[in-house]
PDB file of C-alpha atoms in Angstrom:
ATOM      1  CA  UNK A   1      13.387   9.242   8.053  1.00  0.00           C
ATOM      2  CA  UNK A   2      11.154   6.198   6.909  1.00  0.00           C
ATOM      3  CA  UNK A   3       8.514   7.308   7.979  1.00  0.00           C
ATOM      4  CA  UNK A   4       8.092  10.155   5.552  1.00  0.00           C
ATOM      5  CA  UNK A   5       9.609   8.589   2.527  1.00  0.00           C
ATOM      6  CA  UNK A   6       6.877   6.087   2.571  1.00  0.00           C
ATOM      7  CA  UNK A   7       4.516   8.955   3.351  1.00  0.00           C
ATOM      8  CA  UNK A   8       5.487  10.741   0.346  1.00  0.00           C
ATOM      9  CA  UNK A   9       5.310   7.820  -1.317  1.00  0.00           C
ATOM     10  CA  UNK A  10       2.086   6.659  -0.487  1.00  0.00           C
ATOM     11  CA  UNK A  11       0.315  10.118  -0.701  1.00  0.00           C
ATOM     12  CA  UNK A  12      -0.461  10.359  -3.639  1.00  0.00           C
ATOM     13  CA  UNK A  13      -2.426   6.693  -3.583  1.00  0.00           C
ATOM     14  CA  UNK A  14      -3.655   7.838  -0.227  1.00  0.00           C
ATOM     15  CA  UNK A  15      -5.344  10.946  -0.895  1.00  0.00           C
ATOM     16  CA  UNK A  16      -6.781  10.057  -4.120  1.00  0.00           C
ATOM     17  CA  UNK A  17      -8.145   6.402  -3.363  1.00  0.00           C
ATOM     18  CA  UNK A  18      -9.247   8.674   0.006  1.00  0.00           C
ATOM     19  CA  UNK A  19      -7.667   5.198   1.557  1.00  0.00           C
ATOM     20  CA  UNK A  20      -6.684   6.465   5.676  1.00  0.00           C
ATOM     21  CA  UNK A  21      -3.731   4.582   6.647  1.00  0.00           C
ATOM     22  CA  UNK A  22      -5.328   2.332   9.769  1.00  0.00           C
ATOM     23  CA  UNK A  23      -2.218   0.965  11.331  1.00  0.00           C
ATOM     24  CA  UNK A  24       1.535  -0.038  10.282  1.00  0.00           C
ATOM     25  CA  UNK A  25       3.209  -3.646  10.821  1.00  0.00           C
ATOM     26  CA  UNK A  26       6.491  -4.773  11.210  1.00  0.00           C
ATOM     27  CA  UNK A  27       7.458  -8.656  10.899  1.00  0.00           C
ATOM     28  CA  UNK A  28      10.474 -10.222   9.150  1.00  0.00           C
ATOM     29  CA  UNK A  29      11.740  -6.901   7.907  1.00  0.00           C
ATOM     30  CA  UNK A  30       9.108  -6.388   6.082  1.00  0.00           C
ATOM     31  CA  UNK A  31       7.294  -3.143   7.206  1.00  0.00           C
ATOM     32  CA  UNK A  32       3.119  -3.790   5.850  1.00  0.00           C
ATOM     33  CA  UNK A  33       0.802  -0.678   5.806  1.00  0.00           C
ATOM     34  CA  UNK A  34      -2.650  -1.635   6.072  1.00  0.00           C
ATOM     35  CA  UNK A  35      -5.174   1.065   4.819  1.00  0.00           C
ATOM     36  CA  UNK A  36      -9.208   1.471   5.323  1.00  0.00           C
ATOM     37  CA  UNK A  37     -11.214   2.245   2.132  1.00  0.00           C
ATOM     38  CA  UNK A  38     -13.922   5.281   3.336  1.00  0.00           C
ATOM     39  CA  UNK A  39     -15.524   4.991  -0.059  1.00  0.00           C
ATOM     40  CA  UNK A  40     -15.674   2.925  -3.414  1.00  0.00           C
ATOM     41  CA  UNK A  41     -12.497   3.561  -5.116  1.00  0.00           C
ATOM     42  CA  UNK A  42     -10.877   1.830  -7.950  1.00  0.00           C
ATOM     43  CA  UNK A  43      -8.631  -0.800  -7.674  1.00  0.00           C
ATOM     44  CA  UNK A  44      -5.295  -0.353  -9.698  1.00  0.00           C
ATOM     45  CA  UNK A  45      -4.420  -4.153  -8.824  1.00  0.00           C
ATOM     46  CA  UNK A  46      -7.741  -5.097 -10.096  1.00  0.00           C
ATOM     47  CA  UNK A  47      -8.377  -3.327 -12.485  1.00  0.00           C
ATOM     48  CA  UNK A  48     -12.260  -2.640 -10.710  1.00  0.00           C
ATOM     49  CA  UNK A  49     -13.922  -0.710  -8.550  1.00  0.00           C
ATOM     50  CA  UNK A  50     -13.985  -1.953  -4.919  1.00  0.00           C
ATOM     51  CA  UNK A  51     -16.896  -0.857  -2.310  1.00  0.00           C
ATOM     52  CA  UNK A  52     -15.171  -2.514   1.153  1.00  0.00           C
ATOM     53  CA  UNK A  53     -12.166  -4.812   0.946  1.00  0.00           C
ATOM     54  CA  UNK A  54      -9.278  -2.987   2.096  1.00  0.00           C
ATOM     55  CA  UNK A  55      -5.564  -2.833   0.175  1.00  0.00           C
ATOM     56  CA  UNK A  56      -2.264  -2.763   1.772  1.00  0.00           C
ATOM     57  CA  UNK A  57       1.235  -1.608   1.244  1.00  0.00           C
ATOM     58  CA  UNK A  58       4.605  -3.827   1.501  1.00  0.00           C
ATOM     59  CA  UNK A  59       8.372  -2.558   1.599  1.00  0.00           C
ATOM     60  CA  UNK A  60      10.114  -5.044   0.820  1.00  0.00           C
ATOM     61  CA  UNK A  61      14.016  -6.185   1.541  1.00  0.00           C
ATOM     62  CA  UNK A  62      17.315  -3.777   1.392  1.00  0.00           C
ATOM     63  CA  UNK A  63      15.900  -1.659  -0.986  1.00  0.00           C
ATOM     64  CA  UNK A  64      13.052  -0.804   0.007  1.00  0.00           C
ATOM     65  CA  UNK A  65      10.253  -1.500  -2.858  1.00  0.00           C
ATOM     66  CA  UNK A  66       7.552  -0.678  -1.840  1.00  0.00           C
ATOM     67  CA  UNK A  67       4.276  -2.804  -3.197  1.00  0.00           C
ATOM     68  CA  UNK A  68       0.071  -2.343  -3.427  1.00  0.00           C
ATOM     69  CA  UNK A  69      -2.074  -5.546  -2.948  1.00  0.00           C
ATOM     70  CA  UNK A  70      -5.952  -6.366  -2.793  1.00  0.00           C
ATOM     71  CA  UNK A  71      -7.336  -9.104  -0.684  1.00  0.00           C
ATOM     72  CA  UNK A  72      -8.354 -10.252  -4.008  1.00  0.00           C
ATOM     73  CA  UNK A  73      -4.663 -10.528  -5.291  1.00  0.00           C
ATOM     74  CA  UNK A  74      -1.795 -12.541  -5.011  1.00  0.00           C
ATOM     75  CA  UNK A  75       0.518 -10.591  -6.539  1.00  0.00           C
ATOM     76  CA  UNK A  76       1.860  -7.063  -5.527  1.00  0.00           C
ATOM     77  CA  UNK A  77       1.870  -4.404  -7.521  1.00  0.00           C
ATOM     78  CA  UNK A  78       5.255  -2.005  -7.357  1.00  0.00           C
ATOM     79  CA  UNK A  79       5.027   1.124  -6.863  1.00  0.00           C
ATOM     80  CA  UNK A  80       8.469   2.900  -5.668  1.00  0.00           C
ATOM     81  CA  UNK A  81      11.655   2.181  -4.988  1.00  0.00           C
ATOM     82  CA  UNK A  82      12.843   3.947  -1.878  1.00  0.00           C
ATOM     83  CA  UNK A  83      16.573   2.317  -2.274  1.00  0.00           C
ATOM     84  CA  UNK A  84      19.098   1.460   0.609  1.00  0.00           C
ATOM     85  CA  UNK A  85      18.364   3.302   4.015  1.00  0.00           C
ATOM     86  CA  UNK A  86      21.808   5.672   4.981  1.00  0.00           C
TER      87      UNK A  86
END
């Protein structure tokens, strides 16, 4: 199912960053996963260390492309494409 695919795709991110999943929201076909930063970690989007800013991930479109976002950046960082639902 979609939740399992997302957790598999994002699991490495979550375990490497100590940033547990806080909330999942679906709005206008865009699935957003909000994370809560527990420790300072390196941000792949800003290329710097963050101490309190919480990241989020969006799954967008029919191809279900996964993008990582930092609140300090306006552009998403492409992670992976899950492909269309079967």
